XYZ file of C-alpha atoms in Angstrom:
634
model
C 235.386 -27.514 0.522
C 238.025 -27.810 -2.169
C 237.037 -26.820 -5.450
C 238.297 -27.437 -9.004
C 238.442 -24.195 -11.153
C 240.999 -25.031 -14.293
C 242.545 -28.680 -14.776
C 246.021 -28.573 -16.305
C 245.398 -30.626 -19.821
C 246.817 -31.612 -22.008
C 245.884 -31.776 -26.228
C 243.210 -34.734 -26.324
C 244.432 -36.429 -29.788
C 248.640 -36.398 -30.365
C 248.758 -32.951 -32.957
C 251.919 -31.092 -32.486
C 250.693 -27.963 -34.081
C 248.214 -27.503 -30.986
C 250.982 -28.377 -28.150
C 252.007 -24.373 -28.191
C 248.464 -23.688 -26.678
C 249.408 -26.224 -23.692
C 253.349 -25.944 -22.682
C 255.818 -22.841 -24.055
C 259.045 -25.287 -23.801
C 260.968 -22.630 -25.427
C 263.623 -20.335 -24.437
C 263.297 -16.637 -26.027
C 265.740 -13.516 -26.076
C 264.526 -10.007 -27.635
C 266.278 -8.548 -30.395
C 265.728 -4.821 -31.807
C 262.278 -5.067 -29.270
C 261.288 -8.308 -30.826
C 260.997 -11.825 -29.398
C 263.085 -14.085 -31.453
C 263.348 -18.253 -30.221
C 266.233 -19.781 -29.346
C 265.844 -22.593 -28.306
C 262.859 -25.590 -28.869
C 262.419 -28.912 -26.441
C 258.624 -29.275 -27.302
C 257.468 -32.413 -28.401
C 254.299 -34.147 -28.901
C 255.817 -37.288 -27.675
C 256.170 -36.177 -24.114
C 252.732 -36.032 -23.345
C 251.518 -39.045 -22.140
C 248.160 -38.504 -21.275
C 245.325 -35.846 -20.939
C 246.608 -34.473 -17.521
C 250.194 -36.089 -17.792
C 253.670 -34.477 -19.241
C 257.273 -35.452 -19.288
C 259.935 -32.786 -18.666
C 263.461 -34.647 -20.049
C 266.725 -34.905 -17.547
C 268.047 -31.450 -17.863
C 265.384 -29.548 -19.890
C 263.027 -27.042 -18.679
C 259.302 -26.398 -19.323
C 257.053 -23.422 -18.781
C 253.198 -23.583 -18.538
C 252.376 -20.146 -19.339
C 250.251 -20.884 -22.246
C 246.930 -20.466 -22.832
C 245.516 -23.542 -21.577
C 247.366 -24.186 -18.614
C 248.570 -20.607 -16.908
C 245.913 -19.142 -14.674
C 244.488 -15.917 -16.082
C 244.416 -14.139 -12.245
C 243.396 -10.631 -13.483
C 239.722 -11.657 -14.483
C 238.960 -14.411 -11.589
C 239.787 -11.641 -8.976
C 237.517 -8.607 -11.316
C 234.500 -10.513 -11.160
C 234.669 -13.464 -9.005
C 234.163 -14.001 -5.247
C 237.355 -15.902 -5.422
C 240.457 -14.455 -3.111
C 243.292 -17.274 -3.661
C 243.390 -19.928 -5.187
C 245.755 -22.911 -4.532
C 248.206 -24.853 -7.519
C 248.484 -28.613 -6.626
C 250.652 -30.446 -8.769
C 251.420 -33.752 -8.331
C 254.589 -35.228 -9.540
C 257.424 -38.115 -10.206
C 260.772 -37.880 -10.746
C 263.915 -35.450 -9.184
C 263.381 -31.667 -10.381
C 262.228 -27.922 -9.346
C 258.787 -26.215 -10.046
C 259.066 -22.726 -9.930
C 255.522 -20.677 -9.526
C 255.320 -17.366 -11.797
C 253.319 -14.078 -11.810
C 253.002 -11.409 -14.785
C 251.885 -7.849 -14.510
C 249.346 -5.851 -16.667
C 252.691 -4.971 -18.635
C 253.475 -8.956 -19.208
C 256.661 -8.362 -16.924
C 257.648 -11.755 -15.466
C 257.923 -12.125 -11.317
C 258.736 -15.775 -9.407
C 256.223 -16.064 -6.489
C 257.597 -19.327 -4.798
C 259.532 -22.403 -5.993
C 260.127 -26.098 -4.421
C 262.404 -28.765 -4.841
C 260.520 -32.361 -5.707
C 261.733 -35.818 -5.968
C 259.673 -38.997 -5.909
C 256.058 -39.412 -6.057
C 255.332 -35.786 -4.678
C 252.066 -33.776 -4.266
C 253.149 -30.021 -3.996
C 250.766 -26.686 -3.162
C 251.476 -23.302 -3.361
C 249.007 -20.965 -2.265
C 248.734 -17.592 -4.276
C 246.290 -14.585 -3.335
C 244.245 -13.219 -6.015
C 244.932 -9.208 -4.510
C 247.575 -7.902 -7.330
C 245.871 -8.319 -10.611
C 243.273 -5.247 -10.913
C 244.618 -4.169 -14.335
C 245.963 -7.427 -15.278
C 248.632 -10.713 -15.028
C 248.783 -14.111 -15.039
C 249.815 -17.205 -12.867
C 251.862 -20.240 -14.197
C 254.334 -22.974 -13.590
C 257.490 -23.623 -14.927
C 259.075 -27.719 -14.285
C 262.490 -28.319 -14.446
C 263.846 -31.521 -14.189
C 267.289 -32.656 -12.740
C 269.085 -35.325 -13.592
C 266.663 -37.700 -14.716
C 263.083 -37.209 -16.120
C 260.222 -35.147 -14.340
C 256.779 -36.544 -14.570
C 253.492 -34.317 -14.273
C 250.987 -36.773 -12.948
C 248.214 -34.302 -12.644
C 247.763 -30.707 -12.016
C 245.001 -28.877 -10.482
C 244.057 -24.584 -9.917
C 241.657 -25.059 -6.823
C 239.753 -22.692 -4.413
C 238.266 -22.965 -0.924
C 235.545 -20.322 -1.448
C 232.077 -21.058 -1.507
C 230.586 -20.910 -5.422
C 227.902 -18.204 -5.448
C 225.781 -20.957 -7.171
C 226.036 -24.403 -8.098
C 223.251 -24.687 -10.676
C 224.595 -26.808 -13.677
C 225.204 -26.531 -16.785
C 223.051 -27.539 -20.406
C 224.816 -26.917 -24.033
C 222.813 -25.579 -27.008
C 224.087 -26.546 -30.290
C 222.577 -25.270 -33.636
C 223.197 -27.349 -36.988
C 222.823 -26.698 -40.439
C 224.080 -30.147 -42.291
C 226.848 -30.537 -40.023
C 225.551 -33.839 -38.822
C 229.636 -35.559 -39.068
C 230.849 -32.706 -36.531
C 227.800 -32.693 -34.284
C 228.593 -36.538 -33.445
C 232.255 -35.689 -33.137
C 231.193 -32.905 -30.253
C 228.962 -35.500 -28.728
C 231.418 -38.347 -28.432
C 233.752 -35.455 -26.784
C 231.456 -34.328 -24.433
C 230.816 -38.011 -23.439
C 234.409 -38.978 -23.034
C 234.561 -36.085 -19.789
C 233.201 -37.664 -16.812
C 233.521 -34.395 -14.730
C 231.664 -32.189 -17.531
C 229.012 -34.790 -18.033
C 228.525 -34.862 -13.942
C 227.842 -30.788 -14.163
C 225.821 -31.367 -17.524
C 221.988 -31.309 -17.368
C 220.850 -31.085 -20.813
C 222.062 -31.068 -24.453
C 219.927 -28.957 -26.817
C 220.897 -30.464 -30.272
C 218.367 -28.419 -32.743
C 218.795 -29.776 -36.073
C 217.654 -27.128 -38.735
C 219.309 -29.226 -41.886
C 218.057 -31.190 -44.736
C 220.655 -33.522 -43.701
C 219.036 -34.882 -40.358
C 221.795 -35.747 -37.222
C 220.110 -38.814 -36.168
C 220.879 -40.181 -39.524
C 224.480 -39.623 -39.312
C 226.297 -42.418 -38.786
C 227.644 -42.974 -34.946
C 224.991 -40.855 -33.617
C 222.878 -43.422 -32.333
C 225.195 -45.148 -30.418
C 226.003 -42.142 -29.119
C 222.585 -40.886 -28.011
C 222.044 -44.055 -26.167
C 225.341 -43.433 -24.670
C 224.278 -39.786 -23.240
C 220.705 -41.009 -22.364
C 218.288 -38.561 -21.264
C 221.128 -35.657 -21.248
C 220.405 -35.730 -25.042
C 217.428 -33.908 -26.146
C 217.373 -33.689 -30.264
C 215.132 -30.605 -31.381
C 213.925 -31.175 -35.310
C 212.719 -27.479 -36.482
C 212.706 -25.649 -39.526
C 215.459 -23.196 -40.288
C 215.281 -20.315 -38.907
C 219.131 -19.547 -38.613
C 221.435 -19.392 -35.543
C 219.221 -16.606 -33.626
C 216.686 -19.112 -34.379
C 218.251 -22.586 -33.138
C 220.008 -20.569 -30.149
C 216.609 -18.953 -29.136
C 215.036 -22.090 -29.217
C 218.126 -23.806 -26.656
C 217.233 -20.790 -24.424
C 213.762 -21.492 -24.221
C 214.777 -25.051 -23.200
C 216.932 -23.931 -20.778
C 214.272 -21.640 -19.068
C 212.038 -25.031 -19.184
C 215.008 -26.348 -16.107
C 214.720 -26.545 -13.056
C 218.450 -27.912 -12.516
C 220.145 -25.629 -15.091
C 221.763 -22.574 -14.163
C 223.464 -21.619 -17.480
C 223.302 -22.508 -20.890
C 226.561 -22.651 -23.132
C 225.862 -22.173 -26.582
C 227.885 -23.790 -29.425
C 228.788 -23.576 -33.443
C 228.236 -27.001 -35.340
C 231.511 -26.597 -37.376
C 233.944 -27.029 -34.210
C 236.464 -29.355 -32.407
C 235.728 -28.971 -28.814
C 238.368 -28.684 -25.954
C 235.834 -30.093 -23.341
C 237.935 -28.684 -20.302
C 236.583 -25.133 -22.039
C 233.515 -25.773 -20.663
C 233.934 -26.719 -17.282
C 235.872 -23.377 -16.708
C 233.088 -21.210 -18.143
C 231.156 -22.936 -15.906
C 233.264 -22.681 -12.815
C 233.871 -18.773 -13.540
C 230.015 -18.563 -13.600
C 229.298 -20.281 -10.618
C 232.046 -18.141 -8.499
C 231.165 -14.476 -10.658
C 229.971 -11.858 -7.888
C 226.923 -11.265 -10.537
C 225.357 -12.810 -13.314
C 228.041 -12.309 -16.429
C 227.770 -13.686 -19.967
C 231.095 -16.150 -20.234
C 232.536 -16.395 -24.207
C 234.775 -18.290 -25.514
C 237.840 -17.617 -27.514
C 237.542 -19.152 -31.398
C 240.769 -20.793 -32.730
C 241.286 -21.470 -36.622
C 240.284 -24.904 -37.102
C 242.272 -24.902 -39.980
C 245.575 -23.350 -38.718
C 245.132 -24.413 -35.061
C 247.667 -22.089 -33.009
C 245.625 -19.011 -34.837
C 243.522 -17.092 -32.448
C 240.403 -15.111 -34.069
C 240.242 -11.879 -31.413
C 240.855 -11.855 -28.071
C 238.132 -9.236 -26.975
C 235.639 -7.858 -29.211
C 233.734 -4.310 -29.086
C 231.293 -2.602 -31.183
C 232.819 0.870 -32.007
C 230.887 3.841 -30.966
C 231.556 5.899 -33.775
C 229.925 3.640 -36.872
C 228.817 1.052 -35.089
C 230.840 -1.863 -36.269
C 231.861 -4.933 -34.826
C 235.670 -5.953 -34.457
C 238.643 -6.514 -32.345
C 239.255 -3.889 -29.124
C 242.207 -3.213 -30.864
C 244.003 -5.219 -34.121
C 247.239 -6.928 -32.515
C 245.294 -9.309 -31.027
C 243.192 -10.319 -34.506
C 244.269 -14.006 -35.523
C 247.358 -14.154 -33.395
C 249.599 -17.006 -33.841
C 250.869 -18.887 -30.784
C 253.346 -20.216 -32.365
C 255.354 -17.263 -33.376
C 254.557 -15.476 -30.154
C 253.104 -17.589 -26.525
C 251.750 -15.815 -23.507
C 255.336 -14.871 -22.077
C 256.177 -12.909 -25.389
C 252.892 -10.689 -25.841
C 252.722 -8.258 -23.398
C 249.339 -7.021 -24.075
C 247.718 -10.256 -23.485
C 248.706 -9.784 -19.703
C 246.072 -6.427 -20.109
C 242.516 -7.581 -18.575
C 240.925 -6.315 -21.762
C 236.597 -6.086 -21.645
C 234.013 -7.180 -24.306
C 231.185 -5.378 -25.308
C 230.027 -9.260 -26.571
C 230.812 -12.718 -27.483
C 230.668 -14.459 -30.751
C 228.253 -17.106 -30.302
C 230.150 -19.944 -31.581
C 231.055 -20.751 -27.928
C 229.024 -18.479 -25.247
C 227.901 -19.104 -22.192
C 224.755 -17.136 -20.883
C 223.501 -17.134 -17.110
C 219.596 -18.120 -17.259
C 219.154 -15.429 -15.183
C 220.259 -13.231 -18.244
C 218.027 -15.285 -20.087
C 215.066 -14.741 -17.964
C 215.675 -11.032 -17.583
C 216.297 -9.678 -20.786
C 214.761 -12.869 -23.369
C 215.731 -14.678 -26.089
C 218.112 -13.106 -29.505
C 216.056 -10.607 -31.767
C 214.433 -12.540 -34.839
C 217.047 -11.468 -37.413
C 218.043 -15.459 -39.118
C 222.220 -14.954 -38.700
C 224.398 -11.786 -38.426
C 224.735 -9.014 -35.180
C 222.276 -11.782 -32.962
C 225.389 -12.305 -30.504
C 226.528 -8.286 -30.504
C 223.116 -7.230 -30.232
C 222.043 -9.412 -27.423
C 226.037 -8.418 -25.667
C 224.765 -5.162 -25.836
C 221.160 -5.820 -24.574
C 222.878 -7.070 -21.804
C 225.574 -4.953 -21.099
C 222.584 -2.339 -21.068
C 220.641 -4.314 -18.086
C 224.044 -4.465 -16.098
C 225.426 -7.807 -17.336
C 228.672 -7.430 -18.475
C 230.226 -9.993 -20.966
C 233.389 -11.465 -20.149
C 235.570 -13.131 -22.935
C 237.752 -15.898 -20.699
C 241.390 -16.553 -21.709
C 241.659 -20.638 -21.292
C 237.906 -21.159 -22.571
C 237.704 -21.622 -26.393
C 236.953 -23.931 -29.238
C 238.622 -24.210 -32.637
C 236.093 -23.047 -35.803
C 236.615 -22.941 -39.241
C 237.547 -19.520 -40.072
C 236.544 -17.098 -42.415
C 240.077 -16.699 -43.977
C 238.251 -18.244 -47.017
C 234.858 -16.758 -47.409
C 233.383 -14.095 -48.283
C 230.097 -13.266 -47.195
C 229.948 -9.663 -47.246
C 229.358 -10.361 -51.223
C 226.896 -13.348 -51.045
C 223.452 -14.035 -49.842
C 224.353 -12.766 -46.136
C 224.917 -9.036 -47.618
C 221.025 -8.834 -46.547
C 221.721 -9.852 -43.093
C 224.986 -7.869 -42.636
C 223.305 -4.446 -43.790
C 219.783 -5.154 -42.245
C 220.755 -6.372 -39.103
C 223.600 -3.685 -38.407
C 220.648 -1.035 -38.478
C 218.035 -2.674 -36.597
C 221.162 -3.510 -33.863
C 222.023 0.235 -33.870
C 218.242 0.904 -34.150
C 218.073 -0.643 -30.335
C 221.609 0.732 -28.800
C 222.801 3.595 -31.024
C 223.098 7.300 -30.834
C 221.428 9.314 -32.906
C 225.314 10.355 -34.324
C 226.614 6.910 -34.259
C 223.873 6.061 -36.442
C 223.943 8.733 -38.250
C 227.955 7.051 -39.031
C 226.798 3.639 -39.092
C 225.231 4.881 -42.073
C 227.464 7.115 -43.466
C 229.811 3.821 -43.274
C 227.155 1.730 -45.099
C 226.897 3.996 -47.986
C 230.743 4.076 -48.653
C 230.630 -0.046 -48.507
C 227.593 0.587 -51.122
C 229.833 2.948 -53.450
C 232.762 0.768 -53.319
C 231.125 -2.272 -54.244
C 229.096 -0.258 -56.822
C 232.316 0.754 -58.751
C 233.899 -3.024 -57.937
C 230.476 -4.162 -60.240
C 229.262 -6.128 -56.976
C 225.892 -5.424 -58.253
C 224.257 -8.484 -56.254
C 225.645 -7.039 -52.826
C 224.627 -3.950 -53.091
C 220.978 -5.627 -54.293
C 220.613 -7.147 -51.321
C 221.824 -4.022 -48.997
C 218.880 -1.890 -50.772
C 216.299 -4.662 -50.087
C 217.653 -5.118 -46.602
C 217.505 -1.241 -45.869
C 213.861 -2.017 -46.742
C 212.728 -4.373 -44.678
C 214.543 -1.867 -41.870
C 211.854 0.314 -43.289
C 208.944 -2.302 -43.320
C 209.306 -2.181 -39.292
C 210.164 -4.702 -36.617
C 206.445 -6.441 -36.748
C 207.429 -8.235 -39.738
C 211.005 -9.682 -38.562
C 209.820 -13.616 -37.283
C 207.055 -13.266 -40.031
C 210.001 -13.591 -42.613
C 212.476 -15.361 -40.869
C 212.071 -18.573 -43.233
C 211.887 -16.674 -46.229
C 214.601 -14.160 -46.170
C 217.535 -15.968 -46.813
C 215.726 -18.477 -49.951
C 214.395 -14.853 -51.321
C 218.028 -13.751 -50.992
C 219.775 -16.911 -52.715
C 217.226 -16.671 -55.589
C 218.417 -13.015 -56.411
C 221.151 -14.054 -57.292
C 220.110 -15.557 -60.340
C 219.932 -11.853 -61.921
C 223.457 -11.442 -61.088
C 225.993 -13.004 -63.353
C 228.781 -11.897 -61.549
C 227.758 -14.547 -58.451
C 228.611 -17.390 -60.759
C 231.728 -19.004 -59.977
C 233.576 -20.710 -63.360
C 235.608 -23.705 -62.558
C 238.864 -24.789 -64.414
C 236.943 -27.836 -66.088
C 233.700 -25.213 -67.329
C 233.773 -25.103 -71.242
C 232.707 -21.451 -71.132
C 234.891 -20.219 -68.806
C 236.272 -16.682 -69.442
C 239.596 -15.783 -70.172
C 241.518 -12.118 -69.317
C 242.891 -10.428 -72.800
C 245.521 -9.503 -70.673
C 246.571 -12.470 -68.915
C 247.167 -12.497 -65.122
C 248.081 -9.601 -63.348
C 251.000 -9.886 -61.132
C 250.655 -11.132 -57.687
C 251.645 -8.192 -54.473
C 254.177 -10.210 -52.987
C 255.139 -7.123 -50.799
C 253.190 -5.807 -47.540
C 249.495 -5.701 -48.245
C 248.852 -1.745 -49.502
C 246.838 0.098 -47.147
C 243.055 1.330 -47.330
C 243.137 5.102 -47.567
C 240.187 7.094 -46.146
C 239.360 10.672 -45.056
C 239.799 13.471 -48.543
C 241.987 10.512 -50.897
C 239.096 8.379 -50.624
C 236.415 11.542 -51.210
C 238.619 12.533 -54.013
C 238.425 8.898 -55.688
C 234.959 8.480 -55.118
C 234.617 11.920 -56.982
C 236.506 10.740 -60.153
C 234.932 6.925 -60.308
C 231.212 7.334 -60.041
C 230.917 10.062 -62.660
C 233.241 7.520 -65.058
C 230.653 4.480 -63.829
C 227.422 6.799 -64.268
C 228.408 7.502 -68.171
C 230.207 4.565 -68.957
C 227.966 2.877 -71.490
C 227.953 -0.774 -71.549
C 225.971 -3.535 -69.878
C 226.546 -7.253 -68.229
C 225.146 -8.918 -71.954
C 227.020 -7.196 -74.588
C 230.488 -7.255 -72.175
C 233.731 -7.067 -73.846
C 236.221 -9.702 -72.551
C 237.822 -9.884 -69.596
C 240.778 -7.324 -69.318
C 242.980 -8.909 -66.817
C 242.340 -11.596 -64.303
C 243.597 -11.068 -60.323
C 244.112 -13.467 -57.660
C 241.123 -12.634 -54.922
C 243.330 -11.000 -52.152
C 244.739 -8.787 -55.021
C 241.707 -7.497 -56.219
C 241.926 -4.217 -53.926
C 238.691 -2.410 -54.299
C 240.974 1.062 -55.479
C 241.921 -1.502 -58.134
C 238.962 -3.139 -59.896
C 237.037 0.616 -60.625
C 240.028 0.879 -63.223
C 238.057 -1.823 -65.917
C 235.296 -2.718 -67.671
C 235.471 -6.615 -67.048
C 237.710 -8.817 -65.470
C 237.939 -11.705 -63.746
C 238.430 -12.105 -59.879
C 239.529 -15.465 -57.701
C 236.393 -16.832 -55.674
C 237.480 -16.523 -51.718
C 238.000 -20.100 -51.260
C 239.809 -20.727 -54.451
C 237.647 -23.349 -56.265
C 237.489 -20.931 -59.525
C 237.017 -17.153 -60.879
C 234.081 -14.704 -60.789
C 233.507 -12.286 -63.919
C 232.830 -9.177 -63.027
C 230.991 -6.812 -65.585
C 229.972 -3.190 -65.796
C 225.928 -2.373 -65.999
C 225.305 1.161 -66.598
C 221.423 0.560 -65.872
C 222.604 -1.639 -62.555
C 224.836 0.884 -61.628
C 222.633 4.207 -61.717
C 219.694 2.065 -60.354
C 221.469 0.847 -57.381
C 223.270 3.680 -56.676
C 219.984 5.737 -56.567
C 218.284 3.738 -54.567
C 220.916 2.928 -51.913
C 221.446 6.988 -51.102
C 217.501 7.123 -51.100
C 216.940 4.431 -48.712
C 219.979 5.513 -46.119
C 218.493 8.579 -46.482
C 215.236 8.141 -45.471
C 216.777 5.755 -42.419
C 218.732 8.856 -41.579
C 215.450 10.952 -42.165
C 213.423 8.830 -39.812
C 215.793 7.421 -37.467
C 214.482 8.731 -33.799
C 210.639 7.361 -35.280
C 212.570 3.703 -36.374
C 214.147 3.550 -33.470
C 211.283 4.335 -31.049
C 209.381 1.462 -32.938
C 212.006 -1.234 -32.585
C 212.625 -0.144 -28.966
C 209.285 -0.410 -27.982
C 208.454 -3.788 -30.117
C 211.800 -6.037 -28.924
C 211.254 -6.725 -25.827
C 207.666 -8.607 -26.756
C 209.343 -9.958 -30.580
C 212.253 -11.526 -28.228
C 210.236 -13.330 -25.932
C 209.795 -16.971 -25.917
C 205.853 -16.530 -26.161
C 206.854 -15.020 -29.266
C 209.592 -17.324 -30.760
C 207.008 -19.901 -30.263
C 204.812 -19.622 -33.016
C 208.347 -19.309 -35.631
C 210.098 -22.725 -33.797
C 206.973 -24.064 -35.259
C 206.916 -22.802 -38.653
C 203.320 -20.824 -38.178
């Protein structure tokens, strides 16, 4: 039986800055080592439909892009699949020529054939020379007069190891507008809504879905597929929990896909996370790759890893962190022809095997923040590895303009890093997990981030208070958070229009328009910490008798090396929509410097105890007995 594993599409709504994701109709030379374009034919106007293209009389197109080539390496790791078979049907007078790549990204034609008419072509390529890496693709090239893509298919004839289908869990927060947006997507794909079983919408906002506008219509348009969850919010661990204990409810589901709220949706995504599930020799968790909503052709990370040595999240390695398809396509980035492994997925598009599910339970009870990476690792531990799928993503808005490592989710970053490394850490990796924390606490100390470094000491507590406590205070741990922030003038933001709005003495300081400087480490950054705190420590002023503002810098100026020079001065909010004043507090200071190096202390103190205790109470806290009582409220 012929089976459908990747559908060449094409962009669903007519937006040129997305078509470099679909077709590279470019031609490219290297200069000093570096691609550099030559040549351009792409145009939006020559698609004409979701799974139609034009090639123009004389021009040439290649489909190695990230939609459309076939990503070879990973479907013959951890699939049952041995070849799979390119049909392409066409119209018109031209030549398709059929590509490999290496796990170096060097370029190799595998077969070719000459078309004219209506034609239906297949080539049949073994999946046998892509252990480390490489890709399949297609280039068209039309003769003299247009060449017309009708539809184009990557198929198998092997047997799917299952054919369980698929149900989507989506968690909102007052994203009710996007959440119809996904919906009406979803129901515009025949073939997805044929594998679909269930939709787990759980609605955690203030701002209910099934008031949005459109969203009726819509619901009576999926039927029964639809299944809207009211419950109070308890964060994404919360909302995805509660879509896997749905999913372990069905009989007919085999995996469950979770999704952001915040997205645009390439539906076709799905059905090949799907696919890759159904055909993987074992049970592996399928992610997605996150594009910049905002800046579409901008990749987040291809593969992501927690590092061993302070247990931090990130990028396998930095090249690949928001690459841009537009300056460089498959064909010009050799490392993306690397199979490259994830230690996890970020959950805004992840699809988990309800085996997995069933085996190892639901996310730990920790509101937002290290859910995904700890449950990657949970997994990864059990023998489930966690594969992040080139040609499966979503576009998100990015974090380009945020900054939440200084605002209420400081708690979650610091508390949920150590209970994470509390469950899969080393003794020494924890040991520099924390070593890492207390540098982030210095820094921001001497950068007069008071309120950050607030909510780091009272998340280092509750790390303390013990695990039993985690769903207890799931509801109340991001409110308690917000509302410290009351004590912290520095979390204000002044807009341009705000009466009292402070102005620098020293006007603005001059924007780097160079290469960004550098972070230094290792004895420079010992030696600076030396200098600063002592200065900070006897420096006697406080937040309500400040002296104005010395000099006012643009956010991504405001290097943390930098700020430790003043007293006061004004810093651009992350997203632009006004200025912060930042303030020296002697009391603030010494009390939150004390009380950060007790606390990591004592974790550092009492680590092998800590982590016996989370280790023994997770399994039971992540069970859906458990999560029961806290989708409830009680």
């Amino acid at each position: 039986m012929t089976t459908t594993l990747q559908h060449v599409v094409f962009p669903q709504a007519q937006d040129p800055d997305v078509l470099p994701l679909y077709a590279d109709a470019e031609t490219w030379t290297e200069v000093d080592e570096s691609p550099v374009r030559l040549s351009d034919v792409a145009s939006i106007d020559s698609v004409l439909s979701r799974e139609s293209t034009r090639v123009r009389a004389g021009e040439r197109v290649s489909y190695a892009s990230y939609f459309n080539a076939f990503p070879a390496s990973y479907w013959q790791r951890w699939t049952t699949v041995s070849e799979v078979r390119l049909r392409l049907q066409t119209t018109g007078t031209g030549t398709i020529l059929v590509y490999r790549s290496n796990a170096s990204g060097a370029q190799q034609r595998v077969d070719s054939a000459q078309v004219t008419g209506t034609a239906e072509t297949e080539f049949s390529l073994p999946l046998t020379m892509f252990g480390d890496g490489g890709w399949l693709w297609f280039d068209l090239v039309a003769g003299d007069e247009d060449l017309t893509l009708l539809q184009g298919n990557w198929t198998t004839e092997s047997a799917p190891v299952t054919e369980g289908k698929l149900s989507l869990g989506m968690t909102t927060f007052n994203k009710a507008d996007y959440c119809v947006v996904t919906l009406r997507n979803i129901a515009a794909n025949p073939t997805l809504l044929e594998n679909l079983d269930r939709i787990f919408l759980v609605d955690q906002g203030s701002k209910q879905v099934a008031d949005e506008p459109g969203f009726a219509e819509i619901a009576d348009q999926l039927g029964d597929k639809l299944q809207l969850i009211v419950q109070p919010n308890i964060g994404g661990s919360g909302g995805f929990s509660r879509s896997m204990a749905e999913t372990l409810k069905r009989e007919d589901t085999d995996f469950l896909l979770l999704l952001d709220d915040d997205i645009e949706f390439e539906t076709e995504s799905a059905l090949r996370a799907l696919q890759f599930g159904r055909f993987s020799r074992t049970p592996v968790i399928v992610g997605g790759h996150m594009f910049d909503l905002l800046d579409k052709p901008v990749m987040h990370a291809w593969a992501e890893v927690v590092r061993p040595d302070a247990f931090v999240w990130g990028p396998s390695f930095p090249e690949q962190h928001r690459h841009d398809f537009r300056k460089q396509n498959l064909r010009q980035t050799p490392w993306m022809h690397s199979r490259l492994d994830s230690d996890y997925n970020g959950w805004w598009m992840c699809m988990i095997p309800k085996r997995v599910i069933q085996d190892i339970g639901l996310s730990i009870p920790v509101f937002i923040k290290w859910d995904d990476a700890e449950y990657g690792l949970r997994a990864k531990a059990a023998g489930y590895r966690t594969v992040s799928m080139p040609g499966v993503a979503l576009w998100h808005v990015s974090w380009l303009d945020k900054d939440d490592t200084q605002d209420w989710q400081s708690f979650f970053h610091t508390r949920n890093r150590i209970v994470a490394g509390l469950l899969h850490a080393t003794p020494s990796c924890g040991r520099g997990m924390l070593k890492n924390l207390n540098r982030i606490n210095v820094k921001q100390l001497l950068n007069m981030q008071y309120y950050a470094v607030q909510l780091a000491v009272d998340g280092m507590r509750s790390v303390l208070a013990g695990p039993e406590q985690l769903h207890a205070t799931m509801s109340q741990d991001m409110p308690a958070a917000r509302a410290t922030a009351k004590d912290y003038p520095e979390t204000r933001v002044y807009r341009t229009s705000d009466a009292d709005a402070p102005t620098s003495t020293g006007g603005r300081a001059l924007p780097n328009v160079g290469e960004r400087p550098e972070a230094f480490g290792g004895a420079k950054l010992a030696l600076f910490t030396a200098k600063r705190i002592p200065k900070a420590w006897l420096r006697k002023s406080s937040e309500a008798e400040a002296r104005e503002p010395e000099l006012e810098y643009a956010k991504r100026d405001a290097f943390w090396w930098t700020i430790p020079q003043h007293e006061s001065v004004i810093v651009g909010s992350a997203d632009g929509a006004g200025k912060m004043w930042y303030r020296h507090d002697q009391a603030k200071f010494r009390r939150l410097l004390r009380e950060a190096m007790q606390l990591n202390r004592k974790i550092v103190k009492d680590w092998d105890r800590l982590a016996a205790e989370y280790r023994s109470a997770m399994p039971r806290l992540t069970t859906p007995e458990e999560w029961e009582a806290t989708f409830e409220g009680r």
